[in-house]
CSV table of C-alpha atoms in Angstrom, one decimal:
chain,number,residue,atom,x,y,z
A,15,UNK,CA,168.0,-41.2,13.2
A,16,UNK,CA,167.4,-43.2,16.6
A,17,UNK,CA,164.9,-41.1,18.5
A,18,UNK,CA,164.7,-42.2,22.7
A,19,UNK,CA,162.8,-41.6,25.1
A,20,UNK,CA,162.2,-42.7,28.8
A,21,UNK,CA,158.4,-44.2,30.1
A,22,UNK,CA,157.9,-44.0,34.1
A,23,UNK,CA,155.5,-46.9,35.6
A,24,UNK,CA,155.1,-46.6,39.2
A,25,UNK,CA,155.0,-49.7,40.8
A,26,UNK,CA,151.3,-49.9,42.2
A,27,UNK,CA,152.4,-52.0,45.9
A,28,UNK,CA,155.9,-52.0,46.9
A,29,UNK,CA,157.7,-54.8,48.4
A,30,UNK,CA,160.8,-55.2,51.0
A,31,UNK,CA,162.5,-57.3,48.3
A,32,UNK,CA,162.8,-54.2,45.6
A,33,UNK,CA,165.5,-52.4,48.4
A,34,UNK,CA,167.2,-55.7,49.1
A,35,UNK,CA,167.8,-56.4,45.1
A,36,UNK,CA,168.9,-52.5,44.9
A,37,UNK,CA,171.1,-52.7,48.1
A,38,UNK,CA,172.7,-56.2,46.9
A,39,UNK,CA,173.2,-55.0,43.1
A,40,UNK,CA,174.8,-51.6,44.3
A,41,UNK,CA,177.0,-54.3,47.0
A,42,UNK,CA,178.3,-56.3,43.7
A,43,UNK,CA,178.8,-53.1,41.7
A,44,UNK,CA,181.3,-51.9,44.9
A,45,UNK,CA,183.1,-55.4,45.2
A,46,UNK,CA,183.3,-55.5,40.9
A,47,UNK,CA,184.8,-52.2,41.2
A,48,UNK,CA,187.4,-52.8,43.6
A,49,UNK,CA,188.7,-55.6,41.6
A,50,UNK,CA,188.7,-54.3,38.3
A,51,UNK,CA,191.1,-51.6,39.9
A,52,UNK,CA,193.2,-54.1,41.4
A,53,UNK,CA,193.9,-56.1,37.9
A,54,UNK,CA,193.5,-52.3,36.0
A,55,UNK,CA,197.4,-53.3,35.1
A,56,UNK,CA,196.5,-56.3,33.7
A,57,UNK,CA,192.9,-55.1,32.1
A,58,UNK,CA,194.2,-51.8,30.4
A,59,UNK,CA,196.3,-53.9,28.1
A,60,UNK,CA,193.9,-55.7,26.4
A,61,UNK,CA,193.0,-54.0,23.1
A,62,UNK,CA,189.1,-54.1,23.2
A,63,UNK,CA,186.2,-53.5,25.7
A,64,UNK,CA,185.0,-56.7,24.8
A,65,UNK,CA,188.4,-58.5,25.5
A,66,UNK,CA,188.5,-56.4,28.9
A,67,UNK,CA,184.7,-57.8,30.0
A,68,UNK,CA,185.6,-61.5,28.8
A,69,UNK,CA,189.0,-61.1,31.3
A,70,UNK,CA,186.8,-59.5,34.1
A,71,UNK,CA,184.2,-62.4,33.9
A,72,UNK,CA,186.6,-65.3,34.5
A,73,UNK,CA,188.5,-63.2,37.2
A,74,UNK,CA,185.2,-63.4,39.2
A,75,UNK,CA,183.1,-65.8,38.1
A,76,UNK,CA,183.5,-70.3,37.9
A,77,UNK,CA,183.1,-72.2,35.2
A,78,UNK,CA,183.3,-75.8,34.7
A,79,UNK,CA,186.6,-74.5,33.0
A,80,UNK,CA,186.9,-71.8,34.6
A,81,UNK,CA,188.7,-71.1,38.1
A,82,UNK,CA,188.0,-67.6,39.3
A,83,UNK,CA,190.7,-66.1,41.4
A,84,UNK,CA,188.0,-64.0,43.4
A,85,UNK,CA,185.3,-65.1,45.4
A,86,UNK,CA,182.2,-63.1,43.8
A,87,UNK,CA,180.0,-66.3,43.5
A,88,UNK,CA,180.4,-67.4,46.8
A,89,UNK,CA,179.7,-63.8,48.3
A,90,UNK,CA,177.0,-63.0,46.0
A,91,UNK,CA,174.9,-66.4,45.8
A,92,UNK,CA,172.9,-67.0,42.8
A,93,UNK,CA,173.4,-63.6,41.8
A,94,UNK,CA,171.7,-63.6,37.8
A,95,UNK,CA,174.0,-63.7,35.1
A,96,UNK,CA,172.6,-60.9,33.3
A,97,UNK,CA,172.8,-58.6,36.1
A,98,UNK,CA,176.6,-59.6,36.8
A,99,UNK,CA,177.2,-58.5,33.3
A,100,UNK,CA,175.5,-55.4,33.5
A,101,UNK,CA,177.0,-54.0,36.8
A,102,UNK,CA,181.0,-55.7,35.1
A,103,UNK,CA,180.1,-53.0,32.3
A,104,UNK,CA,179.4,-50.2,34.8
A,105,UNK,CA,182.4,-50.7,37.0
A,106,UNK,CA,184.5,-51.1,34.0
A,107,UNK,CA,183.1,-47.8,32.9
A,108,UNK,CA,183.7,-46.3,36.5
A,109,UNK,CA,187.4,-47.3,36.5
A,110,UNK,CA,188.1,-46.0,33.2
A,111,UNK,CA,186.9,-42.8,33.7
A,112,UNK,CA,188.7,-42.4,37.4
A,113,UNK,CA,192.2,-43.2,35.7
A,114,UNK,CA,191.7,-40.8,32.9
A,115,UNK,CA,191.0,-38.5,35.0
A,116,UNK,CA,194.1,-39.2,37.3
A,117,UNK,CA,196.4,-39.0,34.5
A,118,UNK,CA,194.9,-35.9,33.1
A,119,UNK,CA,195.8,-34.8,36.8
A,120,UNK,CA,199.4,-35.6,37.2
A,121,UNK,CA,199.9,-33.9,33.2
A,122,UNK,CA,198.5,-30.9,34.7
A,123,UNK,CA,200.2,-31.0,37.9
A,124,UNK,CA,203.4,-31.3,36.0
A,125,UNK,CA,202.7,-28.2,33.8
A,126,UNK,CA,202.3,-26.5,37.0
A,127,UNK,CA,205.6,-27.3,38.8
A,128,UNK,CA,207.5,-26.6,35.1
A,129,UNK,CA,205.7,-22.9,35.9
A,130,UNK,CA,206.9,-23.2,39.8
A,131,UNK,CA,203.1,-22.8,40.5
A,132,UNK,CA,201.3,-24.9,43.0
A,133,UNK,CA,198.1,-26.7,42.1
A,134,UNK,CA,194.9,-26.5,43.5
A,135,UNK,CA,192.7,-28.5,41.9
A,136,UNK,CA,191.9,-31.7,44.8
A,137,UNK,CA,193.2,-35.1,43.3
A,138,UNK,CA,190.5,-37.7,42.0
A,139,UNK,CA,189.3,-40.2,43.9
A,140,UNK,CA,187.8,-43.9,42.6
A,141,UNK,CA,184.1,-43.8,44.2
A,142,UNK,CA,183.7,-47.9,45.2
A,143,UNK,CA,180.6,-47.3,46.9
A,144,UNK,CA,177.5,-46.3,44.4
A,145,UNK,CA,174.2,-46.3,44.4
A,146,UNK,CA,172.6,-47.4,40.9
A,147,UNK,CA,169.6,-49.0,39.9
A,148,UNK,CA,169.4,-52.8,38.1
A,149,UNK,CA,168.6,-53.5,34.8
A,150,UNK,CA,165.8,-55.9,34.6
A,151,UNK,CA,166.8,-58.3,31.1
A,152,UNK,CA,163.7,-59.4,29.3
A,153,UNK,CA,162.8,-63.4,29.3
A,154,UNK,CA,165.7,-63.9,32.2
A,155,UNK,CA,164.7,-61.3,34.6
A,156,UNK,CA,161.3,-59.5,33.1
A,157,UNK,CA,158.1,-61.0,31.7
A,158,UNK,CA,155.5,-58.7,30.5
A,159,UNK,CA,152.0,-61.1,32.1
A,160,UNK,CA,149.3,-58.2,30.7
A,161,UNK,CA,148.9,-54.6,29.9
A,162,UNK,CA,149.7,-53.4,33.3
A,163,UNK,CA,151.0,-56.6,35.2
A,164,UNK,CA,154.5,-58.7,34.9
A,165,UNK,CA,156.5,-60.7,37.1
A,166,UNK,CA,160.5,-59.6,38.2
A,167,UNK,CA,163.0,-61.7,39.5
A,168,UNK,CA,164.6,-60.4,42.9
A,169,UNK,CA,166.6,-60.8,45.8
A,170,UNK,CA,163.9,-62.4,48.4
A,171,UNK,CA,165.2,-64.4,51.6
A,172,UNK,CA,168.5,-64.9,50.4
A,173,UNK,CA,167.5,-66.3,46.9
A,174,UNK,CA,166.6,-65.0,43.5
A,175,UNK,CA,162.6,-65.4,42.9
A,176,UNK,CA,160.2,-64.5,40.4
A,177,UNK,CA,157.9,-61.9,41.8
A,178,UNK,CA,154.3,-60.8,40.5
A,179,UNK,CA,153.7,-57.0,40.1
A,180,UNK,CA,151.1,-54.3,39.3
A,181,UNK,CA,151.9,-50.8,37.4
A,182,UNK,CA,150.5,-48.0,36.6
A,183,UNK,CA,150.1,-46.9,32.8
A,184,UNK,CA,148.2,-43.5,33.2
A,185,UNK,CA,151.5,-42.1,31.3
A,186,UNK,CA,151.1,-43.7,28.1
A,187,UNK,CA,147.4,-41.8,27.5
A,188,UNK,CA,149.4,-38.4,26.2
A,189,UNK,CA,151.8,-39.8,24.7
A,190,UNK,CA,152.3,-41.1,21.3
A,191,UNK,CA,154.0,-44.3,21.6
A,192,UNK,CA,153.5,-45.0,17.6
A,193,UNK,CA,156.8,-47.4,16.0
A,194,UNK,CA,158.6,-47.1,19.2
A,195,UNK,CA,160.0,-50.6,20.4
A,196,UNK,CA,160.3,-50.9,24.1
A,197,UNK,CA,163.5,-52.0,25.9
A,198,UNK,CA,164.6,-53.6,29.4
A,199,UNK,CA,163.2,-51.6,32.1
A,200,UNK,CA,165.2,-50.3,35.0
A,201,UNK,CA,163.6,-51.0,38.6
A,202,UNK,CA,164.2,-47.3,40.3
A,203,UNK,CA,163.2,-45.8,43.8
A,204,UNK,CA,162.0,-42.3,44.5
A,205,UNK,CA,161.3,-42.1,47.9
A,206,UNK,CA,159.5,-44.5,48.9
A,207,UNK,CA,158.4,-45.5,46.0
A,208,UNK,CA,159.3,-47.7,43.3
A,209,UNK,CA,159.0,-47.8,39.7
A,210,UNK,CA,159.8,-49.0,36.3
A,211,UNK,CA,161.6,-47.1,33.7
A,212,UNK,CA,161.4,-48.2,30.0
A,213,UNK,CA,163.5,-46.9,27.3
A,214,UNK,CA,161.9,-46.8,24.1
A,215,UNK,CA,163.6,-46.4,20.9
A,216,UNK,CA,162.1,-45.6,17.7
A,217,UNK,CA,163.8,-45.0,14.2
A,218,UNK,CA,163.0,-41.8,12.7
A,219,UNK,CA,163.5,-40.4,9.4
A,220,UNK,CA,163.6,-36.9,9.3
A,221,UNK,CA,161.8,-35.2,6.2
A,222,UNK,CA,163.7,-33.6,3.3
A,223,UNK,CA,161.5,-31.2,2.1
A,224,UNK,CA,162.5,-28.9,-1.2
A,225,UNK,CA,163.1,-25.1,-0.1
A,226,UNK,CA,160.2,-23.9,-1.7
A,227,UNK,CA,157.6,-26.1,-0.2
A,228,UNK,CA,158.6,-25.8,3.5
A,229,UNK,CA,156.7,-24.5,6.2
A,230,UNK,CA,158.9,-23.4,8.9
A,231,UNK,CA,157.6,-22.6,12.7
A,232,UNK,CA,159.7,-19.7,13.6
A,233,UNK,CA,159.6,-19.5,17.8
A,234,UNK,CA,160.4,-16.4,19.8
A,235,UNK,CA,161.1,-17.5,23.2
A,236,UNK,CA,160.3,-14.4,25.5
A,237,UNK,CA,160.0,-13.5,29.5
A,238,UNK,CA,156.4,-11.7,29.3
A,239,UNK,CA,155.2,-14.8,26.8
A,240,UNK,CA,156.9,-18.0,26.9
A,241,UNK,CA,157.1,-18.3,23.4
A,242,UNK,CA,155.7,-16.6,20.0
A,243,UNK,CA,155.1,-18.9,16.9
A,244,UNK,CA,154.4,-18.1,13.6
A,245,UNK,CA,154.1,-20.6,10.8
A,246,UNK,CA,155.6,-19.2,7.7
A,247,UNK,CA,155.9,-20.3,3.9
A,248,UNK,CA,158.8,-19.9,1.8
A,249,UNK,CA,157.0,-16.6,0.1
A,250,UNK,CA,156.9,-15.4,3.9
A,251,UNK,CA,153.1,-15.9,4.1
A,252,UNK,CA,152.4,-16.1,7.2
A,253,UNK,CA,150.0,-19.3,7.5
A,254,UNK,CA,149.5,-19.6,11.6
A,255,UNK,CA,150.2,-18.0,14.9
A,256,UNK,CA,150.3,-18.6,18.2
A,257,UNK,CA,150.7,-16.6,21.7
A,258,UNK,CA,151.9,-19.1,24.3
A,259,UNK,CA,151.7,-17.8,28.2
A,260,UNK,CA,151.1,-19.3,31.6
A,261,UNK,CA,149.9,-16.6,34.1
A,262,UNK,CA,148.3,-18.9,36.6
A,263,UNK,CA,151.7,-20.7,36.7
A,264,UNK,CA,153.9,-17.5,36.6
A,265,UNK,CA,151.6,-15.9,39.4
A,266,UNK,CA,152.3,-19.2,41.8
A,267,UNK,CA,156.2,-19.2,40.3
A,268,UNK,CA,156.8,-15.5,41.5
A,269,UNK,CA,154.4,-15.9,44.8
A,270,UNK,CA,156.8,-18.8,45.8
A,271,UNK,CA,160.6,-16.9,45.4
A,272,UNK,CA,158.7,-13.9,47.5
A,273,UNK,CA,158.0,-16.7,50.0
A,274,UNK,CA,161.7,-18.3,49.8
A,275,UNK,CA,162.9,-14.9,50.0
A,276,UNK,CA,161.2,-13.6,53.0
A,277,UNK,CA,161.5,-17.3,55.0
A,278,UNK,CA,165.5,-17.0,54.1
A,279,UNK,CA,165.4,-12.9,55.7
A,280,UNK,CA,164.2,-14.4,59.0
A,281,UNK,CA,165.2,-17.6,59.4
A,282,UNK,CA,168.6,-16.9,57.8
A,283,UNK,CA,169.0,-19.9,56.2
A,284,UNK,CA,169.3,-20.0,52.0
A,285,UNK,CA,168.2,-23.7,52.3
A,286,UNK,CA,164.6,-24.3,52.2
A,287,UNK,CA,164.2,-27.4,50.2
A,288,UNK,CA,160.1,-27.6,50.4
A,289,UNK,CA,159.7,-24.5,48.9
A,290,UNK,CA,162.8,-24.8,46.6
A,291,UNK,CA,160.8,-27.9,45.3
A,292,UNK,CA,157.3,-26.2,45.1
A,293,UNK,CA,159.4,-23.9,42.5
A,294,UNK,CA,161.3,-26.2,40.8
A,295,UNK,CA,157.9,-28.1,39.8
A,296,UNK,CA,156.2,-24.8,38.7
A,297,UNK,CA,158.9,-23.9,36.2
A,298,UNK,CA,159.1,-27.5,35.2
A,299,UNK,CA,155.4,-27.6,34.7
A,300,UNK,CA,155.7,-23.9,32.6
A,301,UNK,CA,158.8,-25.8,30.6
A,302,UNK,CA,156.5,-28.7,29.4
A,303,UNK,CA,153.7,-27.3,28.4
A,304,UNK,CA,155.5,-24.9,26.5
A,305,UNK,CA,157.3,-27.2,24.3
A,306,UNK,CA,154.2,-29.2,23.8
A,307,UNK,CA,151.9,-26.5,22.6
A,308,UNK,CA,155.6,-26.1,20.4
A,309,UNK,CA,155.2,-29.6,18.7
A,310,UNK,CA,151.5,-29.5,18.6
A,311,UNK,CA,151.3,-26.5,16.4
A,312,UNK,CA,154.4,-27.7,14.5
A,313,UNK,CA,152.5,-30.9,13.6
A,314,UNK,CA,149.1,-29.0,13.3
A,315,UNK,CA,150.6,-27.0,10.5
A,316,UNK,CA,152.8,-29.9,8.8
A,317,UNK,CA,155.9,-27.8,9.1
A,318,UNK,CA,159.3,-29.0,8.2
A,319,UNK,CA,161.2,-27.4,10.7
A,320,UNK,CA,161.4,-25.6,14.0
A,321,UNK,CA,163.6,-22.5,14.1
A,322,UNK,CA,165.1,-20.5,17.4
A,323,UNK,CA,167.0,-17.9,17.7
A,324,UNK,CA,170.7,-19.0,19.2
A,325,UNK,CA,170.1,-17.4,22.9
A,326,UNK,CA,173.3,-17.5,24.9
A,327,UNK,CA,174.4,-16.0,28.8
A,328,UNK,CA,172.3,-12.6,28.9
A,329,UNK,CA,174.3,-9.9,31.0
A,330,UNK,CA,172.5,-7.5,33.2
A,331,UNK,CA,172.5,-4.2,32.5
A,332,UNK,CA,170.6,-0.6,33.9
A,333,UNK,CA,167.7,-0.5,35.4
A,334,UNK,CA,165.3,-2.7,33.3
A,335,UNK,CA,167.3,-5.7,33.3
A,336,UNK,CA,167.6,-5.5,37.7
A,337,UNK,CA,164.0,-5.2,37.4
A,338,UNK,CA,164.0,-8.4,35.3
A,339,UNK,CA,166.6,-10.1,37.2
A,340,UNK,CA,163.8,-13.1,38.9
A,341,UNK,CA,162.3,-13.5,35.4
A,342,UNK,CA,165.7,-13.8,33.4
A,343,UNK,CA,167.4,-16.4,36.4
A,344,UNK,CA,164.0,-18.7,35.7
A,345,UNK,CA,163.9,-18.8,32.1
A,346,UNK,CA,164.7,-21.9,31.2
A,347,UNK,CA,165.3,-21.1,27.0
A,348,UNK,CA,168.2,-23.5,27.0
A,349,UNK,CA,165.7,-26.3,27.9
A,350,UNK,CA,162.5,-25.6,26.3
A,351,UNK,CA,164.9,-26.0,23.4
A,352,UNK,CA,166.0,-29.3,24.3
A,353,UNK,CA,163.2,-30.5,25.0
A,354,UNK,CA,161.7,-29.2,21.5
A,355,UNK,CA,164.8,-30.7,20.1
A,356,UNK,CA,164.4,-34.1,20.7
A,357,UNK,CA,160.4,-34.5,20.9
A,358,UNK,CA,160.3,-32.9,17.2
A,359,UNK,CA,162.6,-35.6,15.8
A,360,UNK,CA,160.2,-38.2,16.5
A,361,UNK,CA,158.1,-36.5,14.0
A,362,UNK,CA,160.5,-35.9,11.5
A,363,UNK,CA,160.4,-32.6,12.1
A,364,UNK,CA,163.8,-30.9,12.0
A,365,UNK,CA,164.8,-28.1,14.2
A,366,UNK,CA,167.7,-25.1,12.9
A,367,UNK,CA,168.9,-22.1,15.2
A,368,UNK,CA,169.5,-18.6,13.6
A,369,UNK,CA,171.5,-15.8,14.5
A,370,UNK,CA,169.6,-13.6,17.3
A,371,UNK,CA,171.2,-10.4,16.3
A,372,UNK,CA,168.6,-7.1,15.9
A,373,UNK,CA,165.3,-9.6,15.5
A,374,UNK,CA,163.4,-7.8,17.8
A,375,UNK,CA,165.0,-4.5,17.3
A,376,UNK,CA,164.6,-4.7,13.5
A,377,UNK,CA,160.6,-4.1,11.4
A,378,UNK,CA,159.8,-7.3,10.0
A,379,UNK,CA,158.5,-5.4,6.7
A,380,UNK,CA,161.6,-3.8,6.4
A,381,UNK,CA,160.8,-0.1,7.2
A,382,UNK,CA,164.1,-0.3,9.9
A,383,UNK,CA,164.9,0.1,13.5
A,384,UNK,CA,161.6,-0.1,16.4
A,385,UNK,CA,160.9,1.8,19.0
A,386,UNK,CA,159.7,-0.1,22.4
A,387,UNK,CA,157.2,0.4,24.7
A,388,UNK,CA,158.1,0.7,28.6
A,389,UNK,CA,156.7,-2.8,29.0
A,390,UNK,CA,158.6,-3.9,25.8
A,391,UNK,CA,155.4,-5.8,24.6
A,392,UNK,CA,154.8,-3.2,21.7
A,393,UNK,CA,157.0,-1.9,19.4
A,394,UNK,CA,156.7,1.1,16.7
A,395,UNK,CA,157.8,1.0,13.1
A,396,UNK,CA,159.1,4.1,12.0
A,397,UNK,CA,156.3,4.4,9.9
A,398,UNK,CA,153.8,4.9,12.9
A,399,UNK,CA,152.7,1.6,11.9
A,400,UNK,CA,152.3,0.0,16.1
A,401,UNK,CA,152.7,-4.2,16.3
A,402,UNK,CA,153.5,-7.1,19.0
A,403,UNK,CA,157.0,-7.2,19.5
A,404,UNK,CA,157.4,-10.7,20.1
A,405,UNK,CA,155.5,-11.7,16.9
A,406,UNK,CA,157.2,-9.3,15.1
A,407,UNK,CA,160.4,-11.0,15.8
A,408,UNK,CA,159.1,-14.6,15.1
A,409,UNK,CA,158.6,-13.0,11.6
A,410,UNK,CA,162.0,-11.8,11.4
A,411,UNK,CA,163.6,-14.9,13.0
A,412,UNK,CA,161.3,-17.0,10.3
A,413,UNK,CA,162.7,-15.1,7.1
A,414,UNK,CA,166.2,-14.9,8.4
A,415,UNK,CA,165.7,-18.7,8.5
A,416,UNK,CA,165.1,-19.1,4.7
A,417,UNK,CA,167.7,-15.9,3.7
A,418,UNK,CA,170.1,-18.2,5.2
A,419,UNK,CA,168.9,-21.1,3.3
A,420,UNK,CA,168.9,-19.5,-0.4
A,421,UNK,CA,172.4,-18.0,0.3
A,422,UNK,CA,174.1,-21.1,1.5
A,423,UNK,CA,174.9,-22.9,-1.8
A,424,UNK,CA,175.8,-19.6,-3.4
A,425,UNK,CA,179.6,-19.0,-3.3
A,426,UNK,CA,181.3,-16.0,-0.7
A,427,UNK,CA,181.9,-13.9,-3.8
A,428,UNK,CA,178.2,-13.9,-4.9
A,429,UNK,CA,177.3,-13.7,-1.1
A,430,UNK,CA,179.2,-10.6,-0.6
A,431,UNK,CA,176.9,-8.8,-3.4
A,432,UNK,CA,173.8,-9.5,-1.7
């Protein structure tokens, strides 16, 4: 499988010339737009997308053979082949997707007048100004001239010129780049800074291990630990474990939403985007390093695959769960999982989801329901036997994992029986 993944250089001195070739891209991708929706009649005809961009190329742009019936060339002077392309393919993409959307409107306005109901829903409107970022071809508008230094062509004093730049490649040091082919970079401002963003592709093959041999990392995702692993065999030996917590971050995390909540009280404004940010970066920061300690165990151990328990909306109910209410609005399981899920395919590493029911409420050797602790941290077997409750259901959500396995090829007759 094709495994992608996104490499930030910031751009070590900026230049005037970086907004200009933004500003003029984003001024061609307006003026493309707006043509493309006057000819739609004419382009949403033609059979291919291919067909559709050759049609759109001589509408705007001369050839020796070539008359164009719009004046892009004169307008936009110079402007680079490549990036002409590029933007065609975007504002081809924005037109579709605004008349799909209008005829998916009038369908449902008509169901609604057929019902003598009225409505509501505001109709779609075709967004000709945008704001994007250009893709910078290699050879035509990128050269690579070291580790850290190329040259870009951009919009400077009403021409296209090559300019020489610096970046910064501190990100590549933790991260393993290893078979992954770099592609055109994107030139992107944040700020007021600027930066390049290369997509890197790699092809993976994920591993096809016999049941017997795996080595599964079974992940309890939890709000007092971020996550419990356990690396299990097929026998359920367990081979590894790890506890993985952030209190220095969770401390700052909880500080900051008790300062957002008490600037809100007396200012009486819910916006505070400084502080929102300060939060947002915390939980960000707890969401990364979670997933890598994840992988790096994973690969540690050799496993085979990752398994998490299928975790959907969580209602609140009684008193605990109001207590809880801060720690279950941050917890971001839905992207730790994401995350996991596309960072352990560039390993080969697959990753399955089981069914959550009664793991944690359920003895992992068996002996049947638990009892939990106030602090729900330790649970009791009903053998007086006392253990951690979030390991305990890594265990469970591990051997649920391969029970699911041995049943599958079995037929529902012989799966009934067990």
């Amino acid at each position: 499988m094709e495994c992608i993944k996104t490499v930030k250089f910031k751009i070590k001195v900026s230049d005037k010339s970086f907004n200009d070739t933004i500003s003029i891209y984003n001024k061609a991708l307006s003026y493309i737009i707006k043509v493309i929706n006057d000819e739609w009649n004419n382009i949403s005809t033609l059979p291919t997308v291919k067909s559709q961009l050759n049609f759109i190329e001589k509408l705007i742009h001369n050839t020796k053979k070539n008359k164009a019936k719009y004046d892009f060339d004169n307008r936009f002077y110079k402007f680079p082949s490549y990036l002409r392309r590029a933007a065609t393919a975007e504002a081809l993409g924005a037109v579709k997707s605004y008349h799909s959307n209008l005829e998916n409107y009038i369908k449902k306005k008509a169901q609604y007048e057929a019902k003598g109901k009225i409505l509501k829903d505001k109709l779609p409107v075709l967004g000709t100004k945008r704001y994007s970022y250009p893709v910078f071809y290699k050879d035509n508008m990128f050269e690579r001239t070291g580790n850290n230094t190329a040259k870009i062509k951009v919009y400077k004093n009403n021409d296209w010129v090559w300019h020489d730049i610096e970046f910064n490649t501190k990100n590549l040091k933790h991260r393993d780049m290893t078979n992954f082919k770099e592609m055109n970079p994107m030139l992107v401002k944040s700020g007021r800074k600027y930066y390049l963003h290369f997509t890197c592709k790699k092809t993976a093959k994920l591993n096809n291990t016999p049941l017997e041999d795996r080595t599964v990392i079974s992940v309890d995702l939890g709000l007092t630990n971020s996550a419990v692993c356990s690396a299990m065999k097929y026998d359920g030996t367990v081979i590894g474990r790890l506890f993985i917590n952030q209190p220095i971050e969770k401390d700052c995390l909880f500080h900051k939403i008790n300062k957002l909540a008490k600037a809100q009280r007396i200012s009486g404004i819910g916006r505070k985007p400084n502080i929102w940010r300060k939060i947002n970066n915390i939980k960000n920061q707890i969401i990364n390093d979670t997933v890598h300690q994840i992988i790096k165990f994973a690969v540690d151990y050799k496993a085979d695959v990752i398994v998490f328990e299928y975790l959907g909306k969580l209602k609140s109910k009684g008193n605990y769960a109001r207590r809880m209410r801060i720690k279950l609005q941050y917890w971001a399981k839905q992207k730790i999982q994401e995350k996991v899920y596309d960072m352990a395919h560039s390993y080969g590493i697959r990753v399955s989801w089981i069914n959550p029911k009664n793991s944690s409420s359920l003895a992992f050797d068996g002996t049947g329901k638990v009892i939990r602790n106030n602090k729900k941290d330790i649970c009791e077997f009903t053998t007086g036997k006392k253990y951690h409750a979030d390991l305990n259901a890594s265990y469970n959500i591990g051997a649920r994992y391969f029970i699911r396995e041995i049943l599958n090829p079995l037929s529902e007759k012989e799966r009934l029986q067990y």
